[in-house]
Tab-separated table of C-alpha atoms and ligand atoms in Angstrom:
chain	number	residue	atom	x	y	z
A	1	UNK	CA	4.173	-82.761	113.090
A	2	UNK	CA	6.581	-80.451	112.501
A	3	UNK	CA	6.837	-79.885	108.187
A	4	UNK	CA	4.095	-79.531	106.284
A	5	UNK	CA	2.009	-82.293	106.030
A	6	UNK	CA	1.230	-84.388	102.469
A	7	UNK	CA	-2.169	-85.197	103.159
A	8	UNK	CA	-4.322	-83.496	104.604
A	9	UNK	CA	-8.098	-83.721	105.730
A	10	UNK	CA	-9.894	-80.696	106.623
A	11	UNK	CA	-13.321	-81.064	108.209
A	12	UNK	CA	-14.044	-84.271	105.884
A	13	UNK	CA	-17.461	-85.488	105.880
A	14	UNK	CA	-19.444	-87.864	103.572
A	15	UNK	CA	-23.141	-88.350	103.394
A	16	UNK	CA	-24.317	-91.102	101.273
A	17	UNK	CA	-27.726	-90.888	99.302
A	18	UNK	CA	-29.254	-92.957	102.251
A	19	UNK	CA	-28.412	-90.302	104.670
A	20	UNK	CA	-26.024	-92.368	106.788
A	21	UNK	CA	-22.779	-90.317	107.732
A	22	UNK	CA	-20.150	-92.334	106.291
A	23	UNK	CA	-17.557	-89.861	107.571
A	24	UNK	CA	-17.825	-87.059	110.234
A	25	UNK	CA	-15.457	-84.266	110.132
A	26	UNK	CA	-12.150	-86.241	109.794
A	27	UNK	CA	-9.020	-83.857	110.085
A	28	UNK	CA	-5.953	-85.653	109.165
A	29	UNK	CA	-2.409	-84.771	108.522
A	30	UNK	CA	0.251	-87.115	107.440
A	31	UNK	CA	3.538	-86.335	106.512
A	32	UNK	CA	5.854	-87.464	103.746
A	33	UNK	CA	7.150	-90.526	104.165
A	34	UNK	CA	4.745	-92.072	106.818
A	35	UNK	CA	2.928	-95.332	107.204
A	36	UNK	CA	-0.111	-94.887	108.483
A	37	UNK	CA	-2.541	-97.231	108.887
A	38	UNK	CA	-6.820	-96.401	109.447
A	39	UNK	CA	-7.998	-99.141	111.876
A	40	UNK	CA	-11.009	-100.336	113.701
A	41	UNK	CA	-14.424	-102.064	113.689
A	42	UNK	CA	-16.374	-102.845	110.046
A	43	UNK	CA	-18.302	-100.038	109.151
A	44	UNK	CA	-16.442	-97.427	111.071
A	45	UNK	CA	-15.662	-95.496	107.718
A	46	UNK	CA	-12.027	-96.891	106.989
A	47	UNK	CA	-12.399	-97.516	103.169
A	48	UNK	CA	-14.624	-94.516	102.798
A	49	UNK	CA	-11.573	-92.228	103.675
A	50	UNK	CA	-9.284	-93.775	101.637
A	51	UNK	CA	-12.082	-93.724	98.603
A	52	UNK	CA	-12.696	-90.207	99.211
A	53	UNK	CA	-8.678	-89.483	98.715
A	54	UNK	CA	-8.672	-91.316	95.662
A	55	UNK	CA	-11.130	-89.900	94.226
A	56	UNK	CA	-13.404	-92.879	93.621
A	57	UNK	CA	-15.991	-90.757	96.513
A	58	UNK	CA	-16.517	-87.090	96.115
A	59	UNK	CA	-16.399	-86.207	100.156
A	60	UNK	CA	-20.117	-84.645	100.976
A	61	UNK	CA	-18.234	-81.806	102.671
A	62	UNK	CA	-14.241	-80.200	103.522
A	63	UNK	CA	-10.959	-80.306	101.791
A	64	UNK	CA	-8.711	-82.761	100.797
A	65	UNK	CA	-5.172	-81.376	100.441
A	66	UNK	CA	-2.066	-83.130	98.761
A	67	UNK	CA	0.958	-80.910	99.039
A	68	UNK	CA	-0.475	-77.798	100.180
A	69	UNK	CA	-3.342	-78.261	97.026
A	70	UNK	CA	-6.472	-78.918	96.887
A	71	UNK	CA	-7.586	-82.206	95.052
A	72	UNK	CA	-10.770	-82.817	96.281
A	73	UNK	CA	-12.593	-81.847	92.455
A	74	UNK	CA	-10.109	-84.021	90.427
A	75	UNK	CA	-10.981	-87.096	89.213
A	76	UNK	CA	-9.118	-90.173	90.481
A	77	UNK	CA	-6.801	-90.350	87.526
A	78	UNK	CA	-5.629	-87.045	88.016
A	79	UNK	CA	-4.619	-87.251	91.984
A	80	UNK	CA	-0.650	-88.214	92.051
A	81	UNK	CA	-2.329	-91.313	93.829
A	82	UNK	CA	-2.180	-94.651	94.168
A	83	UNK	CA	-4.548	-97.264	94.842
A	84	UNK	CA	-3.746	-101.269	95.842
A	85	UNK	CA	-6.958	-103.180	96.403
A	86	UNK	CA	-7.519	-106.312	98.804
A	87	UNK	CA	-7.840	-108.614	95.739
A	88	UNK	CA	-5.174	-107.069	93.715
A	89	UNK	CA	-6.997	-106.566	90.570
A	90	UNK	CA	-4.034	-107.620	88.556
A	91	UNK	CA	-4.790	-108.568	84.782
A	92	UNK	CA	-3.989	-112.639	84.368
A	93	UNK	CA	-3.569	-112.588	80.526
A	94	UNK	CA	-0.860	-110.031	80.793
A	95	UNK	CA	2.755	-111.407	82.563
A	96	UNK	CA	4.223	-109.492	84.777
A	97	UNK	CA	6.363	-107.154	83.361
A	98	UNK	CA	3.397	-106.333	81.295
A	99	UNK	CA	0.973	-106.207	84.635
A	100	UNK	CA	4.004	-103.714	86.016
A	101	UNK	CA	4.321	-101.394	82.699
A	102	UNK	CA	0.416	-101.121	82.007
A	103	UNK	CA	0.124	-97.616	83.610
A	104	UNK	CA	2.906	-96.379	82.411
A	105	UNK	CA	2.331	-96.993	78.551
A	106	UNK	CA	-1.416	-96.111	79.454
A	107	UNK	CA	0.359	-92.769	79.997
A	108	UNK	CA	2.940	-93.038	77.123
A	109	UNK	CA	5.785	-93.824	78.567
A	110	UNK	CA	8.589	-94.051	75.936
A	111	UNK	CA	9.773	-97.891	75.921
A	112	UNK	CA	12.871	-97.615	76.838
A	113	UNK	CA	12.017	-95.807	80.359
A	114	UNK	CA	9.281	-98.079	80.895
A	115	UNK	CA	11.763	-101.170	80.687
A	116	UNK	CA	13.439	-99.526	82.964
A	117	UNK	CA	11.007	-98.783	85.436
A	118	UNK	CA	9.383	-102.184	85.405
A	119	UNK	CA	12.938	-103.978	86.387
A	120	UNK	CA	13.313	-100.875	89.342
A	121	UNK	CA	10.157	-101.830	90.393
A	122	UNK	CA	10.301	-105.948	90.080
A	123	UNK	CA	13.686	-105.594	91.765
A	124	UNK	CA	12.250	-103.837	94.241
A	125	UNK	CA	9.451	-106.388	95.347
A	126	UNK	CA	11.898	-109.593	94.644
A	127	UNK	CA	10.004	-110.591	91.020
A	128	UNK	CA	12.785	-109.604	89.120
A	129	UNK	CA	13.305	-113.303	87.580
A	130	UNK	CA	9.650	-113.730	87.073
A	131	UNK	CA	9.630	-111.008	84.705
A	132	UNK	CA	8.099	-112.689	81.885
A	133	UNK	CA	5.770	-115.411	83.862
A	134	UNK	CA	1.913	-115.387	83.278
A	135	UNK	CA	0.560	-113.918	86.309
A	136	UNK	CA	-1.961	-116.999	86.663
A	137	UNK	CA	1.206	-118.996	87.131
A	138	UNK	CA	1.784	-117.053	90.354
A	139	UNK	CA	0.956	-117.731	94.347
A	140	UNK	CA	-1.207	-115.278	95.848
A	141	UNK	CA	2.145	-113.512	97.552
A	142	UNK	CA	3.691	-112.713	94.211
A	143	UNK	CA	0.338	-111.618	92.809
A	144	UNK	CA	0.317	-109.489	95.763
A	145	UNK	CA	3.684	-107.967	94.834
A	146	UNK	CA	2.639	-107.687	91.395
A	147	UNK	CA	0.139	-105.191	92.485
A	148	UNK	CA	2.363	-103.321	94.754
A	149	UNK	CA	5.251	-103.201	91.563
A	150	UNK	CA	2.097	-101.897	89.574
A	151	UNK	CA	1.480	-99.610	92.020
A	152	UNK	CA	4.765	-97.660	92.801
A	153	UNK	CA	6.205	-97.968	89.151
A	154	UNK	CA	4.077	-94.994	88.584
A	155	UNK	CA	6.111	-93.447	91.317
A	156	UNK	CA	2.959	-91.976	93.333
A	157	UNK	CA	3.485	-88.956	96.016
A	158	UNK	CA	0.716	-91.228	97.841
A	159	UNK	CA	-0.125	-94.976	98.045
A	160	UNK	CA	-3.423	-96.488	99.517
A	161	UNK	CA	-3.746	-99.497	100.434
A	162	UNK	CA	-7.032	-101.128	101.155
A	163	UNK	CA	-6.202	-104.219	103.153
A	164	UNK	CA	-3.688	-105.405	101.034
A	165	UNK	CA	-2.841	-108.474	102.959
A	166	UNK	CA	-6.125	-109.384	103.990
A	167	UNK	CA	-6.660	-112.809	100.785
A	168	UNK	CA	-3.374	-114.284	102.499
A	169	UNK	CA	-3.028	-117.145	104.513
A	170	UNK	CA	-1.592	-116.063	108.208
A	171	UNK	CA	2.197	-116.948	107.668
A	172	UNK	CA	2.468	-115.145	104.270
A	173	UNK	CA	0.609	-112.535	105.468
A	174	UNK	CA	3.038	-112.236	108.418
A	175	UNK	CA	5.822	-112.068	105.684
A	176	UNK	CA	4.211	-109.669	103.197
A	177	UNK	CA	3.814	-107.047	105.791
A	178	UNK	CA	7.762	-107.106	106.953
A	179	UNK	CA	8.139	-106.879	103.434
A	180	UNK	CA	5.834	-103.875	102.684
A	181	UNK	CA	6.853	-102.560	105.504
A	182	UNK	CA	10.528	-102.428	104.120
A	183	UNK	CA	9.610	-101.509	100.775
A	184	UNK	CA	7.677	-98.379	102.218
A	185	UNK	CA	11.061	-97.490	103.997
A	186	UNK	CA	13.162	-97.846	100.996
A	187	UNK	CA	10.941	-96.248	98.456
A	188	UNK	CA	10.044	-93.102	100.887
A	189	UNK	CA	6.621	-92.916	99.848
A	190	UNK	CA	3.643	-92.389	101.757
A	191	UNK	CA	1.753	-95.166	102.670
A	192	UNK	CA	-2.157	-94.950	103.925
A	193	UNK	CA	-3.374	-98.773	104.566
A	194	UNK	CA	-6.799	-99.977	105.277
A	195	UNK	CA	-6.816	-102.508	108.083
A	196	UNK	CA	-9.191	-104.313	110.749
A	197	UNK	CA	-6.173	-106.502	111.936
A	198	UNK	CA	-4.888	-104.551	114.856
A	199	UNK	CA	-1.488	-106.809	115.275
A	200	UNK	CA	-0.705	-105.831	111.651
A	201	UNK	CA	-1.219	-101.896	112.067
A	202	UNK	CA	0.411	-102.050	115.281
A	203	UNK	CA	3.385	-104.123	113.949
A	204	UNK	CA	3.725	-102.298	110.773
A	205	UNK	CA	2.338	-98.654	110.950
A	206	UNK	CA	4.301	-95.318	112.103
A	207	UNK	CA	1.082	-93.869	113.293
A	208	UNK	CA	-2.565	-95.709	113.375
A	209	UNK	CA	-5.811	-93.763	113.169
A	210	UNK	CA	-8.057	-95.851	115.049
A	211	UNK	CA	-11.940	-95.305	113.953
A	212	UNK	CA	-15.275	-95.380	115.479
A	213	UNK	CA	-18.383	-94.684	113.448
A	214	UNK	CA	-17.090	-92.070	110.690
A	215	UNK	CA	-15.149	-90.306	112.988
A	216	UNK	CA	-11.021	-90.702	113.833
A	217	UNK	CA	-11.023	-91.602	117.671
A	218	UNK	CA	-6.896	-91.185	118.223
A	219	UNK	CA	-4.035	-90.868	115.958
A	220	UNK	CA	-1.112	-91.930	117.500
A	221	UNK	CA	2.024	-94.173	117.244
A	222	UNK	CA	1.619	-97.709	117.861
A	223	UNK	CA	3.066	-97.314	121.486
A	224	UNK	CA	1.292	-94.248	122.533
A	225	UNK	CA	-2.167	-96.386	121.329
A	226	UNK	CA	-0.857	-99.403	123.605
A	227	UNK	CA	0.248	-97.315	126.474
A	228	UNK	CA	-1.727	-93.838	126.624
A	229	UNK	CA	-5.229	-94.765	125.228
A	230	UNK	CA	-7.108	-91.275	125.001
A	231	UNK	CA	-10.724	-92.914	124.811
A	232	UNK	CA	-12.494	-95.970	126.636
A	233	UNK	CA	-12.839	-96.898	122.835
A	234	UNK	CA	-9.723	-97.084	121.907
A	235	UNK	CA	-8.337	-98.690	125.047
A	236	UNK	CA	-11.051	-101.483	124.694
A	237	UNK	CA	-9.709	-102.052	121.156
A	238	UNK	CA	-6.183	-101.681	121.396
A	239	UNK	CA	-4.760	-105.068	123.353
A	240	UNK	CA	-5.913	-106.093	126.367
A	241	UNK	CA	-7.174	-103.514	128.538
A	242	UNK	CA	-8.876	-104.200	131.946
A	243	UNK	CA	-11.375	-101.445	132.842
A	244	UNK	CA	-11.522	-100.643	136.241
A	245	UNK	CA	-14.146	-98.263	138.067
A	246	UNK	CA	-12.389	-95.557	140.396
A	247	UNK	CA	-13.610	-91.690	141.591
A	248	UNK	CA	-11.219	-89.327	142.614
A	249	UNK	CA	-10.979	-88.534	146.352
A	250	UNK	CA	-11.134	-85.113	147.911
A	251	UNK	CA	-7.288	-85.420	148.427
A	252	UNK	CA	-6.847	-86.324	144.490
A	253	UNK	CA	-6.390	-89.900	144.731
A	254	UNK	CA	-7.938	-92.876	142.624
A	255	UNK	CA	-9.989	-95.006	144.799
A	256	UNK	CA	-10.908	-98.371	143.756
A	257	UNK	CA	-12.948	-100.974	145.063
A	258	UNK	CA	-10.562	-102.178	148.500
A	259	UNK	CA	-7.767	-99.804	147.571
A	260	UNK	CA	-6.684	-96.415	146.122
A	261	UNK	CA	-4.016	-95.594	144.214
A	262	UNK	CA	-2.086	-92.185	143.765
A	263	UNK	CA	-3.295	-89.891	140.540
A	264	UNK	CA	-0.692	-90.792	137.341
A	265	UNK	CA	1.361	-87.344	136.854
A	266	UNK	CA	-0.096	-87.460	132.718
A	267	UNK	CA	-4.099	-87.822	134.205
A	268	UNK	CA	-5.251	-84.252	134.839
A	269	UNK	CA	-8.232	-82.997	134.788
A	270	UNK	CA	-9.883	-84.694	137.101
A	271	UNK	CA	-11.509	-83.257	139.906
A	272	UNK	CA	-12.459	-84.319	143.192
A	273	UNK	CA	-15.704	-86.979	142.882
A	274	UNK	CA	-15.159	-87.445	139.274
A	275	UNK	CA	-15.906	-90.798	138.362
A	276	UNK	CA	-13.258	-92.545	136.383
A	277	UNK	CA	-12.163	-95.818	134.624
A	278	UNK	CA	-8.751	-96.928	135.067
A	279	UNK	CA	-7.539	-98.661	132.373
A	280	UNK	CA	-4.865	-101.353	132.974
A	281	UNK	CA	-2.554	-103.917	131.017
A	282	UNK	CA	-3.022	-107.670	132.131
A	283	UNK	CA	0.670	-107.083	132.210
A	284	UNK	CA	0.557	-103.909	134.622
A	285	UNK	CA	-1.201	-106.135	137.719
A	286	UNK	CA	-0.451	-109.320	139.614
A	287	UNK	CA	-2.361	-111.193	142.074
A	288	UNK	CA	-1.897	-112.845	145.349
A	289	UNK	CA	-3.416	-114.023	148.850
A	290	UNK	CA	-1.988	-111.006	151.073
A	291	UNK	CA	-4.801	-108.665	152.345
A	292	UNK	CA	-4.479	-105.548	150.960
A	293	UNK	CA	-5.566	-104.866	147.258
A	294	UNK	CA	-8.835	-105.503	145.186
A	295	UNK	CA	-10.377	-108.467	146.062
A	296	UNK	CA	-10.774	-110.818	143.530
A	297	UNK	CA	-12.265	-114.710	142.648
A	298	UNK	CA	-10.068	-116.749	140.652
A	299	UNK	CA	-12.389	-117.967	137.937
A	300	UNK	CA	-10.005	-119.604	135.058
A	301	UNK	CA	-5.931	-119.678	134.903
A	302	UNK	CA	-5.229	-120.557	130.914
A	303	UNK	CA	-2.120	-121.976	129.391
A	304	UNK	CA	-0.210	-118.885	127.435
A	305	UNK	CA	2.795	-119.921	126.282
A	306	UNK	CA	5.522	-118.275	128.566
A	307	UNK	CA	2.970	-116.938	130.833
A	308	UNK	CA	-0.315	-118.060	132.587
A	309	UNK	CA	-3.252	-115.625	131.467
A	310	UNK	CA	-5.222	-115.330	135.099
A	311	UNK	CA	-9.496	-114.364	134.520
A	312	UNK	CA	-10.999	-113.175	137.699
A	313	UNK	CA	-13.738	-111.043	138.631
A	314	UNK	CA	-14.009	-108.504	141.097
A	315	UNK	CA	-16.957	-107.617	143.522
A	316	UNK	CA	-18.697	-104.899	141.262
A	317	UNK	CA	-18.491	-107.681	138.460
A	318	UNK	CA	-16.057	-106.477	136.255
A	319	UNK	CA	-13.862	-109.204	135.064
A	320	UNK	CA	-10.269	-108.681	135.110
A	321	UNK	CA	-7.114	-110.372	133.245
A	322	UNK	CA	-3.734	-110.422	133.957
A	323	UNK	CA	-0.736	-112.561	132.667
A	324	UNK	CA	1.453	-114.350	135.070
A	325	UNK	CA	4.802	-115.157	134.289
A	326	UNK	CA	5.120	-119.248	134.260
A	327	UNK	CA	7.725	-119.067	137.316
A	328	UNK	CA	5.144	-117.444	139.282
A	329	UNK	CA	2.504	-120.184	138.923
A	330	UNK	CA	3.605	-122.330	142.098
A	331	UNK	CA	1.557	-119.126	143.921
A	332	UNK	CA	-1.179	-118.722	141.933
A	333	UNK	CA	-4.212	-119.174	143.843
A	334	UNK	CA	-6.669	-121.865	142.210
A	335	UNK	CA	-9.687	-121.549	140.461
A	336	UNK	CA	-12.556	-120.592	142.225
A	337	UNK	CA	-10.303	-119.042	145.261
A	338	UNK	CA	-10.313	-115.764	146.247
A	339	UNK	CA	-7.218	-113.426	146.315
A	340	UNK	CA	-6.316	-110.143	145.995
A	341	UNK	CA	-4.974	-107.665	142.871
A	342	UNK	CA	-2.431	-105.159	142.730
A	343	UNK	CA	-0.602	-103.057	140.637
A	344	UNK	CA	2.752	-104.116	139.597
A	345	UNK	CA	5.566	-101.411	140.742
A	346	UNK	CA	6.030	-98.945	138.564
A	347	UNK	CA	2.785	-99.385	136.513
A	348	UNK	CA	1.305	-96.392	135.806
A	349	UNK	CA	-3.355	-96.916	134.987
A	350	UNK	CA	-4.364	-94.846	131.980
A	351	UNK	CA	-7.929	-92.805	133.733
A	352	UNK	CA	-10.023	-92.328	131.511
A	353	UNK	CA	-14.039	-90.335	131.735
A	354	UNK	CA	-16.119	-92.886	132.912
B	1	ATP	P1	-15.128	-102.704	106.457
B	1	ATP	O1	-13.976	-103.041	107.338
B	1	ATP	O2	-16.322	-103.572	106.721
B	1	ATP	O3	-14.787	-102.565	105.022
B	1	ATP	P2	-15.059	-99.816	106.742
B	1	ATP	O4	-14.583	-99.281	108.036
B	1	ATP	O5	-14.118	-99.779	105.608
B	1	ATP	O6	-15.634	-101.262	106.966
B	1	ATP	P3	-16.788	-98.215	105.107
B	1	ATP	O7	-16.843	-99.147	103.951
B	1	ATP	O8	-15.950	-97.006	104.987
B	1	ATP	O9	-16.374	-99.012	106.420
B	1	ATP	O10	-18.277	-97.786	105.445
B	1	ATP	C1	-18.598	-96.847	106.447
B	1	ATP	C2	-20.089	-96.809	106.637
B	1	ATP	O11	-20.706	-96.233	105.490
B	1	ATP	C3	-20.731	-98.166	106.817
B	1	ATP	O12	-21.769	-98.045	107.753
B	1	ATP	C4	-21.249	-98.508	105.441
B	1	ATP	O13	-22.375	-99.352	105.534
B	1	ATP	C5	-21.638	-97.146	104.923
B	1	ATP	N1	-21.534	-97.073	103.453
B	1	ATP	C6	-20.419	-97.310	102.717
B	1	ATP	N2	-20.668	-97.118	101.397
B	1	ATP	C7	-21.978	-96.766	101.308
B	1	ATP	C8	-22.856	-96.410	100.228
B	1	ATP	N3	-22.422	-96.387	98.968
B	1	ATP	N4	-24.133	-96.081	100.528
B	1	ATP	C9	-24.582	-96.081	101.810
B	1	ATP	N5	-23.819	-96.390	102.880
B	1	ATP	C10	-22.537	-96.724	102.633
C-alpha cells in the first residue's frame, strides 16, 4: 500500500477470560476507500476483529489505529465507526426515515440537516419513496438497506459489516451484494465485512483476509487468493485446489508421481529434496489415454453445466479434479478406466511447503 493506511492493526491479540486466543497478533492495514472482506472457517476469529475495532471488545494486547490515532481506549460510540449487524437491528415501530435519522438526532442534529441527510442516504440505497413506510411493512432486502442508510447517514470514516447478507435468501443475496458493492464505490468509504461465503468475498471484496484460528493467513486481492495461494490453507479454501505431492530434483525440477515438471519462475526457495505440494486448478489439468503423465483411475465424470467435472485418483491416493470442457467429452475415458493427467499449456502449479 502505498498512502497511509485508515486502519490499522498492530500486533492485535485477544484473550478471552477462558484463556482461548481469540486473536493472535493480527497486523492489518487497509486503506481509504477499500472493501475488504475477513473470511474463513467458524471460529477462526472473524467477528472478534471486527468487535475489537468497534469497540464492543477491548483487544487483550496491540494497537488499533484509525487515521494515524490510536482508538483502541475509546468506547464504541466514540470511534468514527460504523457497525451493520447480520440481523439488522433496525427498530420496527419507527418508519424509515425515522430508522435512518435516529443517530443523527441521538447526536443533535439540527432538523433541517437531518432531513436532508436521511433523503441522501434513502436515495442512495433506492428507499427514497418508502420514506415514511413502517419498517415491519418491509421485505428483508429493504430492511437490509434500511440498516445500511442507518449506517452511512452518520457518514462514518469506517463501516463494518458483520455478514450483512447472510438472513437473505440466495437470489437477493446475490443482488444486495452488487448493490453494496456499488454503494461502497459511490460513497468512498471504507468497508470491513464479515463473511464465511467465499463466492461473496471473492465477488465483492478489493482485498480478502482469509483466517485460520485467530490469526490472518493471506491478505490479498481476490485473484492473487485464486491464483497465488501463499499457504496449503488458503489454497484448500479458496476454490478448487488439487494438492499434489512433488520434491524438488537435484537439477531444480518438480517431480511428481510418473512425471516432472519445470520449477514456476514465482516458486523459490526451494532446494534440492525439498518436499513440496503443488497446488493446481481443476481448470489448469486435462486428462487423456497417451502414456506420458500421472497416471490416474477415472472414478466419477459429473454433469457441470458447460463443462464435465472429471474425479480421479492417483496412485499415492490423492484424489484429483479437473473440469472438462463439454466438447471434449467424446475422449473422456470412462469411469473406472485408467488414463493419464497433465498440465494444460501454459499452466503454471502454485508449490507450496509440504
Ligand atoms: P463465526 O463465523 O462462527 O461467527 P468467527 O470467525 O466470527 O466465527 P469469532 O466469533 O471471532 O469467530 O470467535 C473466535 C474464537 O473465539 C472462537 O473459537 C470462539 O469460540 C471464541 N470466542 C468468541 N467470543 C468468546 C468469548 N466471549 N469467550 C470465549 N471465547 C470466545
Amino acid at each position: 500500500m502505498t498512502n497511509d493506511p485508515l486502519l490499522s492493526l498492530r500486533k492485535v491479540s485477544k484473550i478471552f477470560g477462558n484463556g482461548h486466543y481469540g486473536l493472535k497478533d493480527i497486523d492489518l492495514d487497509i486503506a481509504a476507500g477499500e472493501f475488504v472482506s475477513l473470511l474463513g472457517p467458524s471460529g477462526c476469529g472473524k467477528t472478534t476483529t471486527l468487535r475489537v475495532v468497534a469497540g464492543f471488545e477491548a483487544a487483550s494486547a496491540g494497537q488499533i489505529l484509525l487515521g494515524g490515532a490510536e482508538i483502541g481506549h475509546l468506547p464504541p460510540n466514540r470511534r468514527p465507526v460504523n457497525t451493520v449487524f447480520q440481523d439488522y437491528a433496525v427498530f420496527p415501530h419507527m418508519d424509515v426515515a425515522e430508522n435512518v435519522a435516529f443517530g443523527l438526532s441521538v447526536r443533535g442534529t439540527p432538523r433541517a440537516e437531518i432531513r436532508r441527510k436521511v433523503g441522501e442516504a434513502l436515495d442512495l440505497v433506492g428507499l427514497a419513496d418508502k420514506a415514511k413506510r413502517p419498517v415491519s411493512a418491509l421485505s428483508g432486502g429493504q430492511r437490509q438497506r434500511v440498516a445500511l442508510a442507518r449506517a452511512i447517514v452518520c457518514e462514518p470514516q469506517l463501516l463494518l459489516l458483520d455478514e450483512p447478507l447472510s438472513a437473505l435468501d440466495a437470489s437477493l443475496r446475490e443482488q444486495m451484494q452488487i448493490e453494496l458493492k456499488n454503494l461502497q464505490s459511490r460513497l468512498g468509504t471504507t468497508f470491513v465485512m464479515v463473511t464465511h461465503d467465499q463466492t461473496e468475498a471473492l465477488s465483492i471484496s478489493d482485498r480478502i483476509a482469509v483466517m485460520q484460528g485467530g490469526v490472518i493467513e493471506q491478505i490479498a486481492s481476490p485473484a492473487e487468493l485464486y491464483d497465488r495461494p501463499a499457504t496449503r490453507f488458503v489454497a484448500g479454501f479458496i476454490g478448487t485446489m488439487n494438492l499434489l505431492p512433488g520434491k524438488v530434483s537435484a537439477d531444480g525440477r518438480l517431480e511428481v508421481p510418473g512425471s516432472s515438471l519445470p520449477m514456476p519462475a514465482e516458486a523459490h526457495g526451494f532446494g534440492a529434496g525439498s518436499a513440496v505440494v503443488l497446488g493446481l486448478r481443476p481448470e489448469d489439468l486435462e486428462i487423456s489415454t497417451a502414456s506420458a503423465g500421472i497416471p490416474i483411475r477415472v472414478e466419477n465424470v459429473v454433469f457441470h453445466g458447460r463443462s464435465l467435472r472429471v474425479i480421479g485418483r492417483i496412485a499415492s491416493g490423492e484424489e484429483m479434479i479437473l473440469d472438462v470442457p463439454r466438447s471434449a467429452a467424446a475422449e473422456l475415458p470412462a469411469e473406472g478406466a485408467s488414463a493419464v493427467l497433465r498440465l494444460r499449456t501454459g499452466a503454471v502449479p502454485v508449490v507450496l511447503p509440504a
